[in-house]
CSV table of C-alpha atoms in Angstrom, one decimal:
chain,number,residue,atom,x,y,z
A,134,MET,CA,9.4,-42.2,-30.8
A,135,GLY,CA,5.8,-43.2,-29.8
A,136,LYS,CA,6.5,-42.3,-26.2
A,137,GLY,CA,8.1,-39.0,-27.1
A,138,ALA,CA,5.2,-38.1,-29.3
A,139,SER,CA,2.6,-38.9,-26.6
A,140,SER,CA,4.4,-36.9,-24.0
A,141,SER,CA,4.6,-33.8,-26.2
A,142,SER,CA,1.0,-34.1,-27.5
A,143,PRO,CA,-1.4,-31.3,-26.5
A,144,PRO,CA,-3.8,-31.8,-23.6
A,145,PRO,CA,-7.3,-33.0,-24.6
A,146,PRO,CA,-9.8,-30.2,-25.3
A,147,LEU,CA,-12.2,-29.2,-22.5
A,148,SER,CA,-15.6,-30.8,-22.7
A,149,GLU,CA,-18.6,-28.6,-23.7
A,150,SER,CA,-20.1,-28.7,-20.2
A,151,VAL,CA,-16.9,-27.6,-18.6
A,152,MET,CA,-16.4,-24.8,-21.1
A,153,LYS,CA,-20.0,-23.7,-20.5
A,154,LYS,CA,-19.4,-23.6,-16.7
A,155,ILE,CA,-16.2,-21.5,-17.1
A,156,LEU,CA,-17.9,-19.1,-19.5
A,157,LEU,CA,-20.9,-18.7,-17.2
A,158,SER,CA,-18.6,-18.0,-14.2
A,159,TYR,CA,-16.9,-15.3,-16.2
A,160,ALA,CA,-20.3,-13.9,-17.2
A,161,TYR,CA,-21.4,-13.8,-13.5
A,162,VAL,CA,-18.2,-12.0,-12.6
A,163,ALA,CA,-18.6,-9.5,-15.5
A,164,ILE,CA,-22.3,-8.8,-14.6
A,165,TRP,CA,-21.4,-8.2,-10.9
A,166,ILE,CA,-18.5,-5.9,-11.7
A,167,CYS,CA,-20.7,-3.9,-14.2
A,168,LEU,CA,-23.6,-3.5,-11.8
A,169,SER,CA,-21.4,-2.7,-8.8
A,170,PHE,CA,-19.5,-0.2,-10.9
A,171,THR,CA,-22.7,1.4,-12.1
A,172,VAL,CA,-24.3,1.7,-8.6
A,173,ILE,CA,-21.1,3.4,-7.2
A,174,VAL,CA,-20.8,5.9,-10.1
A,175,TYR,CA,-24.5,6.5,-10.2
A,176,ASN,CA,-24.7,7.3,-6.5
A,177,LYS,CA,-21.7,9.6,-6.9
A,178,TYR,CA,-23.5,11.4,-9.8
A,179,ILE,CA,-26.7,12.0,-7.8
A,180,LEU,CA,-25.0,13.1,-4.5
A,181,ASP,CA,-22.1,15.2,-5.8
A,182,LYS,CA,-22.7,18.9,-5.7
A,183,LYS,CA,-20.8,19.4,-9.0
A,184,MET,CA,-23.0,16.8,-10.8
A,185,TYR,CA,-26.7,16.2,-10.2
A,186,ASN,CA,-26.4,18.1,-6.9
A,187,TRP,CA,-28.9,16.2,-4.7
A,188,PRO,CA,-26.8,15.9,-1.5
A,189,PHE,CA,-29.3,13.9,0.6
A,190,PRO,CA,-27.7,10.5,1.3
A,191,ILE,CA,-30.3,9.4,3.9
A,192,SER,CA,-33.1,10.1,1.5
A,193,LEU,CA,-31.3,8.2,-1.3
A,194,THR,CA,-30.7,5.2,0.9
A,195,MET,CA,-34.4,5.2,2.0
A,196,ILE,CA,-35.5,5.3,-1.6
A,197,HIS,CA,-33.3,2.3,-2.3
A,198,MET,CA,-34.6,0.4,0.8
A,199,LEU,CA,-38.3,1.2,-0.1
A,200,PHE,CA,-37.8,0.0,-3.7
A,201,CYS,CA,-35.8,-3.1,-2.7
A,202,SER,CA,-38.2,-4.1,0.1
A,203,SER,CA,-41.2,-3.7,-2.2
A,204,LEU,CA,-39.7,-5.8,-5.0
A,205,ALA,CA,-38.5,-8.4,-2.5
A,206,PHE,CA,-42.0,-8.7,-1.0
A,207,PHE,CA,-43.4,-9.1,-4.5
A,208,LEU,CA,-40.9,-11.8,-5.4
A,209,VAL,CA,-41.4,-13.7,-2.1
A,210,ARG,CA,-45.1,-13.3,-1.3
A,211,VAL,CA,-46.8,-12.7,-4.6
A,212,LEU,CA,-44.7,-14.5,-7.3
A,213,LYS,CA,-43.3,-17.0,-4.6
A,214,LEU,CA,-40.1,-17.3,-6.6
A,215,VAL,CA,-38.1,-17.5,-3.3
A,216,GLU,CA,-39.1,-19.4,-0.2
A,217,PRO,CA,-39.2,-17.2,3.0
A,218,VAL,CA,-37.2,-18.4,6.0
A,219,SER,CA,-39.2,-19.6,9.0
A,220,MET,CA,-38.4,-17.1,11.7
A,221,SER,CA,-40.0,-16.3,15.1
A,222,ARG,CA,-40.6,-12.7,16.3
A,223,ASP,CA,-38.0,-13.2,19.0
A,224,LEU,CA,-35.4,-14.3,16.5
A,225,TYR,CA,-36.2,-11.4,14.2
A,226,VAL,CA,-35.9,-8.9,17.1
A,227,SER,CA,-32.7,-10.4,18.5
A,228,SER,CA,-30.9,-11.2,15.2
A,229,VAL,CA,-32.3,-9.3,12.2
A,230,LEU,CA,-32.9,-5.9,13.8
A,231,PRO,CA,-29.3,-5.4,15.0
A,232,ILE,CA,-28.0,-6.4,11.5
A,233,GLY,CA,-30.6,-4.1,9.9
A,234,ALA,CA,-29.4,-1.2,12.1
A,235,LEU,CA,-25.8,-1.7,11.2
A,236,TYR,CA,-26.7,-2.1,7.5
A,237,SER,CA,-28.6,1.2,7.5
A,238,LEU,CA,-25.7,3.0,9.2
A,239,SER,CA,-23.2,1.5,6.8
A,240,LEU,CA,-25.2,2.6,3.7
A,241,TRP,CA,-26.0,6.1,5.1
A,242,PHE,CA,-22.3,6.8,5.9
A,243,SER,CA,-20.9,5.3,2.7
A,244,ASN,CA,-23.3,7.3,0.6
A,245,SER,CA,-22.5,10.4,2.6
A,246,ALA,CA,-18.8,10.0,1.8
A,247,TYR,CA,-19.5,10.5,-1.9
A,248,ILE,CA,-20.3,14.2,-1.2
A,249,TYR,CA,-16.8,14.8,0.2
A,250,LEU,CA,-14.4,12.3,-1.4
A,251,SER,CA,-13.5,11.2,-4.9
A,252,VAL,CA,-14.6,7.7,-6.1
A,253,SER,CA,-10.9,6.6,-6.4
A,254,PHE,CA,-10.0,7.5,-2.9
A,255,ILE,CA,-13.2,5.9,-1.5
A,256,GLN,CA,-12.2,2.6,-3.2
A,257,MET,CA,-8.7,2.9,-1.6
A,258,LEU,CA,-10.2,3.3,1.8
A,259,LYS,CA,-12.5,0.3,1.2
A,260,ALA,CA,-9.3,-1.8,1.1
A,261,LEU,CA,-9.4,-1.7,4.9
A,262,MET,CA,-12.5,-4.0,4.9
A,263,PRO,CA,-10.4,-7.2,5.6
A,264,VAL,CA,-8.6,-5.4,8.4
A,265,ALA,CA,-12.0,-4.4,10.0
A,266,VAL,CA,-13.5,-7.8,9.6
A,267,TYR,CA,-10.5,-9.6,11.0
A,268,SER,CA,-10.2,-7.2,14.0
A,269,ILE,CA,-13.9,-7.4,14.9
A,270,GLY,CA,-13.8,-11.2,14.4
A,271,VAL,CA,-11.0,-11.5,16.9
A,272,LEU,CA,-12.9,-9.1,19.3
A,273,PHE,CA,-16.0,-11.3,19.1
A,274,LYS,CA,-13.9,-14.5,19.2
A,275,LYS,CA,-14.9,-15.6,15.7
A,276,GLU,CA,-11.3,-15.4,14.5
A,277,SER,CA,-8.2,-16.6,16.3
A,278,PHE,CA,-5.4,-14.0,16.7
A,279,LYS,CA,-2.4,-14.9,14.6
A,280,THR,CA,0.8,-12.8,14.3
A,281,GLN,CA,1.1,-13.5,10.6
A,282,SER,CA,-2.5,-12.4,9.9
A,283,MET,CA,-2.0,-9.2,12.0
A,284,ALA,CA,1.2,-8.4,10.1
A,285,ASN,CA,-0.8,-8.7,6.9
A,286,MET,CA,-3.5,-6.4,8.3
A,287,LEU,CA,-0.9,-3.8,9.3
A,288,SER,CA,0.6,-3.9,5.8
A,289,ILE,CA,-2.9,-3.2,4.3
A,290,SER,CA,-3.4,-0.3,6.8
A,291,PHE,CA,0.1,1.1,6.0
A,292,GLY,CA,-0.7,1.1,2.3
A,293,VAL,CA,-4.0,2.9,2.8
A,294,ALA,CA,-2.3,5.4,5.1
A,295,ILE,CA,0.2,6.2,2.3
A,296,ALA,CA,-2.7,6.5,-0.2
A,297,ALA,CA,-4.4,8.9,2.2
A,298,TYR,CA,-1.2,11.0,2.6
A,299,GLY,CA,-1.0,11.4,-1.2
A,300,GLU,CA,-4.7,12.3,-1.7
A,301,ALA,CA,-5.1,15.6,-3.5
A,302,ARG,CA,-8.7,16.2,-2.2
A,303,PHE,CA,-8.3,14.9,1.4
A,304,ASP,CA,-11.3,15.7,3.5
A,305,SER,CA,-11.2,14.7,7.2
A,306,TRP,CA,-15.0,14.5,7.6
A,307,GLY,CA,-15.3,12.4,4.4
A,308,VAL,CA,-12.6,10.0,5.7
A,309,ILE,CA,-14.4,9.6,9.1
A,310,LEU,CA,-17.7,8.8,7.3
A,311,GLN,CA,-16.1,6.2,5.0
A,312,LEU,CA,-14.1,4.5,7.8
A,313,SER,CA,-17.3,4.5,10.0
A,314,ALA,CA,-19.1,2.8,7.1
A,315,VAL,CA,-16.4,0.2,6.8
A,316,ALA,CA,-16.5,-0.5,10.6
A,317,PHE,CA,-20.3,-0.8,10.6
A,318,GLU,CA,-20.3,-3.1,7.5
A,319,ALA,CA,-17.5,-5.3,9.0
A,320,THR,CA,-19.5,-5.6,12.3
A,321,ARG,CA,-22.6,-6.5,10.3
A,322,LEU,CA,-20.7,-9.3,8.5
A,323,VAL,CA,-19.4,-10.7,11.8
A,324,LEU,CA,-22.8,-10.5,13.4
A,325,ILE,CA,-24.4,-12.4,10.5
A,326,GLN,CA,-22.1,-15.3,11.4
A,327,ILE,CA,-22.9,-15.0,15.1
A,328,LEU,CA,-26.6,-14.3,15.1
A,329,LEU,CA,-27.8,-16.1,11.9
A,330,THR,CA,-25.3,-18.6,10.4
A,331,SER,CA,-24.5,-20.2,13.8
A,332,LYS,CA,-28.3,-20.9,14.2
A,333,GLY,CA,-28.4,-22.5,10.8
A,334,ILE,CA,-30.2,-19.6,9.1
A,335,THR,CA,-28.9,-18.6,5.7
A,336,LEU,CA,-30.4,-15.6,3.8
A,337,ASN,CA,-29.9,-15.1,0.1
A,338,PRO,CA,-29.9,-11.5,-1.1
A,339,ILE,CA,-33.7,-11.6,-1.9
A,340,THR,CA,-34.7,-13.0,1.6
A,341,SER,CA,-32.1,-10.7,3.1
A,342,LEU,CA,-33.7,-7.6,1.6
A,343,TYR,CA,-37.2,-9.0,2.4
A,344,TYR,CA,-36.3,-9.1,6.2
A,345,VAL,CA,-33.7,-6.4,6.5
A,346,ALA,CA,-34.7,-3.6,4.1
A,347,PRO,CA,-38.0,-2.7,6.0
A,348,CYS,CA,-36.2,-2.3,9.3
A,349,CYS,CA,-33.5,-0.3,7.6
A,350,LEU,CA,-36.2,2.0,6.4
A,351,VAL,CA,-37.6,2.4,10.0
A,352,PHE,CA,-34.1,3.0,11.5
A,353,LEU,CA,-33.3,5.7,8.9
A,354,PHE,CA,-36.6,7.5,9.3
A,355,VAL,CA,-35.6,9.2,12.6
A,356,PRO,CA,-32.2,10.7,11.4
A,357,TRP,CA,-34.0,11.7,8.1
A,358,MET,CA,-36.7,13.6,10.0
A,359,ILE,CA,-34.0,15.5,12.0
A,360,VAL,CA,-31.2,16.0,9.4
A,361,GLU,CA,-32.7,16.0,5.9
A,362,PHE,CA,-36.5,16.6,6.0
A,363,PRO,CA,-36.2,20.3,7.1
A,364,MET,CA,-33.7,20.9,4.3
A,365,LEU,CA,-35.9,19.1,1.7
A,366,LYS,CA,-38.9,21.3,2.8
A,367,GLN,CA,-36.8,24.4,2.0
A,368,THR,CA,-35.8,23.0,-1.5
A,369,SER,CA,-39.1,24.0,-3.1
A,370,SER,CA,-37.7,23.8,-6.6
A,371,PHE,CA,-37.0,20.1,-6.3
A,372,HIS,CA,-39.2,17.7,-8.2
A,373,PHE,CA,-38.8,13.9,-7.8
A,374,ASP,CA,-37.2,12.5,-11.0
A,375,TYR,CA,-38.7,9.1,-11.4
A,376,VAL,CA,-36.3,8.1,-14.2
A,377,ILE,CA,-33.1,9.0,-12.2
A,378,PHE,CA,-34.2,7.5,-8.9
A,379,GLY,CA,-36.1,4.6,-10.4
A,380,THR,CA,-33.2,3.4,-12.6
A,381,ASN,CA,-30.7,4.0,-9.7
A,382,SER,CA,-32.9,1.9,-7.3
A,383,LEU,CA,-33.3,-0.8,-10.0
A,384,CYS,CA,-29.5,-1.0,-10.4
A,385,ALA,CA,-29.1,-1.3,-6.6
A,386,PHE,CA,-31.7,-4.2,-6.5
A,387,ALA,CA,-30.0,-5.9,-9.6
A,388,LEU,CA,-26.7,-5.7,-7.8
A,389,ASN,CA,-28.1,-7.8,-4.9
A,390,LEU,CA,-29.3,-10.4,-7.5
A,391,ALA,CA,-25.9,-10.4,-9.0
A,392,VAL,CA,-24.3,-11.0,-5.6
A,393,PHE,CA,-26.7,-14.0,-5.2
A,394,LEU,CA,-25.7,-15.4,-8.6
A,395,LEU,CA,-22.0,-14.8,-8.2
A,396,VAL,CA,-21.6,-16.3,-4.7
A,397,GLY,CA,-24.2,-19.1,-5.4
A,398,LYS,CA,-22.6,-20.2,-8.7
A,399,THR,CA,-18.9,-19.5,-7.8
A,400,SER,CA,-17.9,-18.6,-4.3
A,401,ALA,CA,-17.5,-15.6,-1.9
A,402,LEU,CA,-13.7,-15.8,-2.6
A,403,THR,CA,-14.4,-15.2,-6.3
A,404,MET,CA,-16.4,-12.1,-5.4
A,405,ASN,CA,-13.5,-10.8,-3.3
A,406,VAL,CA,-11.0,-11.3,-6.2
A,407,ALA,CA,-13.5,-9.7,-8.6
A,408,GLY,CA,-13.9,-6.8,-6.1
A,409,VAL,CA,-10.2,-6.0,-6.5
A,410,VAL,CA,-10.5,-5.9,-10.3
A,411,LYS,CA,-13.6,-3.6,-9.9
A,412,ASP,CA,-11.6,-1.3,-7.6
A,413,TRP,CA,-8.8,-0.8,-10.1
A,414,LEU,CA,-11.4,-0.2,-12.9
A,415,LEU,CA,-13.1,2.4,-10.7
A,416,ILE,CA,-9.9,4.2,-10.0
A,417,ALA,CA,-9.0,4.3,-13.7
A,418,PHE,CA,-12.6,5.6,-14.5
A,419,SER,CA,-12.4,8.2,-11.7
A,420,TRP,CA,-9.1,9.5,-13.1
A,421,SER,CA,-9.9,9.4,-16.8
A,422,VAL,CA,-13.7,10.2,-17.0
A,423,ILE,CA,-14.7,12.0,-13.8
A,424,LYS,CA,-11.2,13.8,-13.9
A,425,ASP,CA,-10.5,13.1,-10.2
A,426,THR,CA,-6.8,13.6,-9.3
A,427,VAL,CA,-5.0,10.4,-8.7
A,428,THR,CA,-1.4,11.0,-7.5
A,429,PRO,CA,1.6,8.6,-7.8
A,430,VAL,CA,1.7,8.4,-4.0
A,431,ASN,CA,-2.0,7.4,-4.1
A,432,LEU,CA,-1.1,4.5,-6.5
A,433,VAL,CA,1.9,3.4,-4.5
A,434,GLY,CA,-0.1,3.3,-1.3
A,435,TYR,CA,-3.0,1.5,-2.9
A,436,GLY,CA,-0.6,-0.9,-4.6
A,437,LEU,CA,0.8,-1.9,-1.2
A,438,ALA,CA,-2.7,-2.3,0.2
A,439,PHE,CA,-3.7,-4.3,-2.9
A,440,LEU,CA,-0.8,-6.8,-2.3
A,441,GLY,CA,-1.9,-7.2,1.3
A,442,VAL,CA,-5.5,-7.9,0.2
A,443,ALA,CA,-4.3,-10.3,-2.5
A,444,TYR,CA,-2.3,-12.2,0.2
A,445,TYR,CA,-5.4,-12.2,2.4
A,446,ASN,CA,-7.5,-13.8,-0.4
A,447,HIS,CA,-4.7,-16.3,-1.1
A,448,SER,CA,-4.6,-17.3,2.6
A,449,LYS,CA,-8.3,-17.8,2.6
A,450,LEU,CA,-8.1,-20.0,-0.5
A,451,GLN,CA,-5.3,-22.1,1.1
A,452,ALA,CA,-7.4,-22.5,4.3
A,453,LEU,CA,-10.4,-23.6,2.2
A,454,LYS,CA,-8.2,-26.2,0.4
A,455,ALA,CA,-6.8,-27.5,3.7
A,456,LYS,CA,-10.4,-27.9,5.1
A,457,GLU,CA,-11.4,-29.8,1.9
A,458,ALA,CA,-8.3,-32.0,2.1
A,459,GLN,CA,-9.1,-32.8,5.8
A,460,LYS,CA,-12.7,-33.8,4.8
A,461,LYS,CA,-11.5,-36.4,2.2
A,462,PRO,CA,-9.5,-38.7,4.7
A,463,VAL,CA,-12.4,-38.5,7.2
A,464,GLN,CA,-14.8,-39.6,4.5
A,465,ALA,CA,-12.4,-42.4,3.4
A,466,ASP,CA,-12.0,-43.6,7.0
A,467,GLU,CA,-15.8,-43.6,7.4
A,468,GLU,CA,-16.2,-45.6,4.2
A,469,ALA,CA,-13.5,-48.1,5.3
A,470,GLY,CA,-15.2,-48.4,8.7
A,471,ARG,CA,-18.5,-49.3,7.0
A,472,LEU,CA,-16.9,-51.9,4.8
A,473,LEU,CA,-15.1,-53.5,7.8
A,474,GLU,CA,-18.3,-53.6,9.7
A,475,GLU,CA,-20.1,-55.2,6.7
A,476,ARG,CA,-17.3,-57.9,6.4
A,477,GLU,CA,-17.4,-58.6,10.1
A,478,GLY,CA,-21.2,-58.9,10.0
A,479,GLU,CA,-20.9,-61.4,7.0
A,480,GLY,CA,-18.2,-63.4,9.0
A,481,MET,CA,-20.4,-63.6,12.1
A,482,GLY,CA,-23.3,-64.7,9.9
A,483,ARG,CA,-21.3,-67.5,8.4
A,484,LYS,CA,-20.1,-68.7,11.8
A,485,ASN,CA,-23.7,-68.8,13.0
A,486,ASP,CA,-24.9,-70.6,9.9
A,487,PRO,CA,-25.6,-74.3,10.8
A,488,GLN,CA,-24.8,-75.4,7.2
A,489,ASP,CA,-21.1,-74.3,7.6
């Protein structure tokens, strides 16, 4: 009777510290989803011709970069809340500048896509990010080619293709812009591994903005002068709305802080999983509030892509667990080796002791 009662007894309650960690993790996820959601919808609101009607994506990106680089400089150099990374001029030119160029192109093109495509369809196209990262990783020999992984990538691509086929407001130019943004962002992520991580340099979102945002501003200046400046000169009725652009830029900066919190306190994998939840919320919001058309074919296609992305995240988790499991036996072997050496040393000491 005693045994039966003990086997069916409920598990012990979680300690206060564990509960606090779990609640904090959920809070970080919720903050990141909320801010990411806000930035995407806010950018759509500003750029869409049917809403705020300010279709100048390069100008908007430059405002974000100017605001973020100024705040990052203030946090790093004035308040000294974050330590800058020791970096030579050669390293900055060879590593940070290419990453900055790709980041500026990624932001420019992704913001431009909001003028032509619905928020829901853009989120569906973003599901191709693992495909782009894996393909470019294989190209740069950072990932090994595996038939199973490639089959998974093809399933994601097939799902996105079905979603695109069912899109009610399909715009070829908008799709080209968004796919280009995905390609540039994927290349940037792979180059961060090659140019920075491999050299032992890690940048958190604050130091990343401190080093990368100013060069993004410089890179965007040339296309801005050619493409948007002449049009802005003709728009004599426009006055800079400090409330709209200030709060929009503040949200963009806060999002970078949220990424730092989420990845630092949980993991990059958690952010990937949270990203999937955010995408579904955005699709629901786009359909119910913005009144974008979401067709059944859209949902079937994105559902297939979603399953592919979920499997990709699951594979990454299994790989991380396998790596952790390999570390434990190695640590145990090292510990056993040290104990054996200590015992042998003690034995040799006793043999050499004249009193024995």
